[in-house]
Coordinates of N, CA and C in Angstrom, one line a residue:
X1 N 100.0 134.1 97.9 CA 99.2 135.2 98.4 C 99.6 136.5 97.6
X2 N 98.8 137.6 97.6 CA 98.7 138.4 96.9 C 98.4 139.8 97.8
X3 N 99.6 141.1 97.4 CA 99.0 141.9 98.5 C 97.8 143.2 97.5
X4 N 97.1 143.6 98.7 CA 96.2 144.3 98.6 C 95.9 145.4 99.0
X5 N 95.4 146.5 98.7 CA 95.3 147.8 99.3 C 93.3 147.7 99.4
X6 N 93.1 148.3 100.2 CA 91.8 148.7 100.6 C 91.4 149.9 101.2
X7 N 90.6 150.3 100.3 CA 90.4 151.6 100.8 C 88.9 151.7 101.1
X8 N 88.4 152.4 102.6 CA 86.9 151.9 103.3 C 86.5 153.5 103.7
X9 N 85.0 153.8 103.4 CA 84.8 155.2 103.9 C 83.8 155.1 104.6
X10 N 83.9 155.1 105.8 CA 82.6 154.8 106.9 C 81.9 155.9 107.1
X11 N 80.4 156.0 107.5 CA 79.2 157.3 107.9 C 80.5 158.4 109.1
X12 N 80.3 159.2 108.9 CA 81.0 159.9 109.4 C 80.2 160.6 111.3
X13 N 79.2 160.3 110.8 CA 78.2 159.9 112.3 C 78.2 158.4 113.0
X14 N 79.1 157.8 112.7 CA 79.0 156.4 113.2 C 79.9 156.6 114.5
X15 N 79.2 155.7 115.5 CA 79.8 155.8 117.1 C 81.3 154.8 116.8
X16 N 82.2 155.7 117.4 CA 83.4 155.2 117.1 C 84.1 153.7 117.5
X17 N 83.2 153.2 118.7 CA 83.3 151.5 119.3 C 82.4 150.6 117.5
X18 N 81.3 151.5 117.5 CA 80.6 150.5 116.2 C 81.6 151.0 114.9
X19 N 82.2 151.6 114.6 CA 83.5 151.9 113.8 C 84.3 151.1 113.9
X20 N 85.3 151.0 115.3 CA 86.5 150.1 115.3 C 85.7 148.6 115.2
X21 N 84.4 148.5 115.6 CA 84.0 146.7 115.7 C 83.9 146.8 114.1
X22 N 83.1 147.3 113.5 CA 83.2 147.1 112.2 C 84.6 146.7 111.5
X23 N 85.8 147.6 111.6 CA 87.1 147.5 110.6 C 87.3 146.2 111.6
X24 N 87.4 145.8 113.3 CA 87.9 144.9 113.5 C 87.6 143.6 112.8
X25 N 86.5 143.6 112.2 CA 85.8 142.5 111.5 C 86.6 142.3 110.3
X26 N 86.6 143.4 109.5 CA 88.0 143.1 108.2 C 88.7 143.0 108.6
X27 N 89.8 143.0 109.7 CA 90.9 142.7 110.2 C 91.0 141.3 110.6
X28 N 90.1 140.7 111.0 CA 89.9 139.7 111.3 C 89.5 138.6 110.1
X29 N 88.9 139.1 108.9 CA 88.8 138.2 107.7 C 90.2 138.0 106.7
X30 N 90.5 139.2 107.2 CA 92.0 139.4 106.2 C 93.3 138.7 107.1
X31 N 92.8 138.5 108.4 CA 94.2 137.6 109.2 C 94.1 136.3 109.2
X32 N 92.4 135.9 108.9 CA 92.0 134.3 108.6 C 92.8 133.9 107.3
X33 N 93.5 134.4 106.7 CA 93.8 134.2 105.5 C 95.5 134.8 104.9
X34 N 95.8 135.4 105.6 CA 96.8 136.6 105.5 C 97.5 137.4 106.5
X35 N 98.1 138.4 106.1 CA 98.4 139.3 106.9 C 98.3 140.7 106.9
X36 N 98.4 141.6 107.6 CA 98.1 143.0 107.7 C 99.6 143.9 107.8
X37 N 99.6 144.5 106.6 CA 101.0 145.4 106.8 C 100.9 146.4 107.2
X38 N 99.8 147.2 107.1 CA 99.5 148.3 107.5 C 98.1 149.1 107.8
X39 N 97.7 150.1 108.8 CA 96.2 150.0 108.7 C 96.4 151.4 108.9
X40 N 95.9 152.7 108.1 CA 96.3 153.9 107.9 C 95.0 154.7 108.2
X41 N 94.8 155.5 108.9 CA 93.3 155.8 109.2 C 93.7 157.5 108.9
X42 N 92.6 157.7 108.2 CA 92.8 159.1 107.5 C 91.8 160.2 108.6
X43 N 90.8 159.7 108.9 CA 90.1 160.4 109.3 C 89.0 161.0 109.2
X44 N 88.4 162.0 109.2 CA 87.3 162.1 108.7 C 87.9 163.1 107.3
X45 N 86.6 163.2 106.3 CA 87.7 164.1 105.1 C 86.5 164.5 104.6
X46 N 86.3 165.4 103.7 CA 85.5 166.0 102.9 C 85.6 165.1 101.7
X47 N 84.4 165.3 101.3 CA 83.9 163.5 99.8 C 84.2 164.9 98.9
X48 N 84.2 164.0 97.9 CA 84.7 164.7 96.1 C 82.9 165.2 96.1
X49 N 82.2 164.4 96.2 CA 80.6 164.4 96.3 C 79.6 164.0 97.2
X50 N 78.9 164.7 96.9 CA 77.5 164.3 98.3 C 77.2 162.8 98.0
X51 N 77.5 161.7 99.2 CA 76.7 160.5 98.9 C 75.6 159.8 100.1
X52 N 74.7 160.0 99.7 CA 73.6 159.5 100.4 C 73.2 160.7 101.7
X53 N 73.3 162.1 101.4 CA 73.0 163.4 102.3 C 74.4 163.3 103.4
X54 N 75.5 162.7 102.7 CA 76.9 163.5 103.8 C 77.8 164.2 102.6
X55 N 78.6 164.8 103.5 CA 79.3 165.7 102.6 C 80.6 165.2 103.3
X56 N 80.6 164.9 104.8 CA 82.3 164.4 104.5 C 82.2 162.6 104.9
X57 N 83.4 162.0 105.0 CA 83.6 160.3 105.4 C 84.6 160.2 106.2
X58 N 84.5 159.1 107.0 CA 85.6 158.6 108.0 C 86.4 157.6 107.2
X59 N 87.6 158.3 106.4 CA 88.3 157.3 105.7 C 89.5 156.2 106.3
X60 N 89.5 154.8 106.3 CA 90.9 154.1 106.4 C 91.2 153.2 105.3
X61 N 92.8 153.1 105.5 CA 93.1 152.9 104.2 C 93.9 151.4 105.2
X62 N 93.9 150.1 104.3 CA 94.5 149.0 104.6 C 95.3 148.2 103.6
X63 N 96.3 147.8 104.0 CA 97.6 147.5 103.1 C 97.5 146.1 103.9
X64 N 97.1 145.0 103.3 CA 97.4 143.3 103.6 C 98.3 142.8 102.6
X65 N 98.2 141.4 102.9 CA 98.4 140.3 102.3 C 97.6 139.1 102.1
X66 N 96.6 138.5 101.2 CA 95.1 137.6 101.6 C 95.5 137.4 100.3
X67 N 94.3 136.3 100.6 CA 93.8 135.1 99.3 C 92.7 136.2 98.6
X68 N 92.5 135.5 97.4 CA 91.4 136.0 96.5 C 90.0 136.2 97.5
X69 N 90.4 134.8 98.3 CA 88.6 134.5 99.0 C 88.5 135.4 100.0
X70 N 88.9 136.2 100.6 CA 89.5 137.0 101.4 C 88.6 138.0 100.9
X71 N 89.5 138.6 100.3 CA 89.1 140.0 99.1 C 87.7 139.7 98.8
X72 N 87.0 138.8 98.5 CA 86.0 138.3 98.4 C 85.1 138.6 99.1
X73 N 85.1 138.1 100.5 CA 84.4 138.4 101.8 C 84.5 139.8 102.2
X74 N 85.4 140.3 102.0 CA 85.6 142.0 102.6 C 84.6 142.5 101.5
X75 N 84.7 142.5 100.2 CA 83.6 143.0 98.9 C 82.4 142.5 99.7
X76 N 81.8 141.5 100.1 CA 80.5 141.0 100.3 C 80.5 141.3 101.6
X77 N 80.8 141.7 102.6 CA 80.5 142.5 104.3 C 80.5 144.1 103.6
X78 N 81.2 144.5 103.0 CA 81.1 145.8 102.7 C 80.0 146.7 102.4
X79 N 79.3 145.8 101.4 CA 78.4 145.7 100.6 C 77.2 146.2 101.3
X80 N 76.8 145.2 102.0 CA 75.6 144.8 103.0 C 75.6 146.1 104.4
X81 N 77.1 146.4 104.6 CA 76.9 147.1 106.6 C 76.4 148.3 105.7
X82 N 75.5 149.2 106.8 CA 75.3 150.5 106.4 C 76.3 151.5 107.0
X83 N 77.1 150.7 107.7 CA 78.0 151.7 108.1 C 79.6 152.2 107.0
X84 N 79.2 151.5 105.9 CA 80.2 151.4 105.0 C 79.5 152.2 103.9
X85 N 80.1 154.0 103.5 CA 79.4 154.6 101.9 C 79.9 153.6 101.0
X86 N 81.5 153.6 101.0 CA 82.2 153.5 99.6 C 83.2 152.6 100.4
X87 N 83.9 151.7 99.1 CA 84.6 151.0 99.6 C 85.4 150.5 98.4
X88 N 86.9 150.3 97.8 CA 87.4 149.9 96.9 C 88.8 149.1 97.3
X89 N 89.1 147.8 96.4 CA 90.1 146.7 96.6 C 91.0 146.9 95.9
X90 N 92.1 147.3 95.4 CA 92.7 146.8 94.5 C 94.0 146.1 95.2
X91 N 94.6 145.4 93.8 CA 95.5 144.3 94.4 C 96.7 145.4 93.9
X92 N 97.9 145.1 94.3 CA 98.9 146.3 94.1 C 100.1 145.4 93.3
X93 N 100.9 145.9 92.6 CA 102.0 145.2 91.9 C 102.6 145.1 92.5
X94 N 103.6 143.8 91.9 CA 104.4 143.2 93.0 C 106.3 143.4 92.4

């Protein structure tokens, strides 16, 4: 296994139960496979740029341990929710 950082920027109008169900769902893909070291929730924040008519995002940042297929499935739910602007994976050195 391989660890991973994730970093997720949710609508910043999103009701906060459809917020935590949402991350609970990557939490839940990334524990089918792995582990969770850390789950760092920033908050809401002002964006570098306007994306899609917001100006700020509800940022959290996630520090696992998961399979490729993993990473996989979080990129392809991400994708698709509209409750997700921006979203990036990188794998971290080990």
């Amino acid at each position: 296994m391989k660890k991973y950082e994730a970093m997720l920027i949710f609508v910043p109008d999103m009701e906060d139960e459809k917020r935590n169900n949402l991350l609970n769902r990557f939490k839940e893909i990334i524990e089918s496979d792995g582990t969770i070291s850390n789950v760092d929730e920033w908050g809401s924040r002002k964006l570098a740029y306007e994306i899609n008519d917001y100006t700020d995002g509800y940022y959290v940042v996630l520090n696992f341990e998961s399979t490729p297929k993993a990473v996989d499935e979080i990129n392809r739910i991400a994708k698709i929710s509209d409750g997700i602007m921006r979203h990036m994976i990188i794998k971290e050195d080990e």
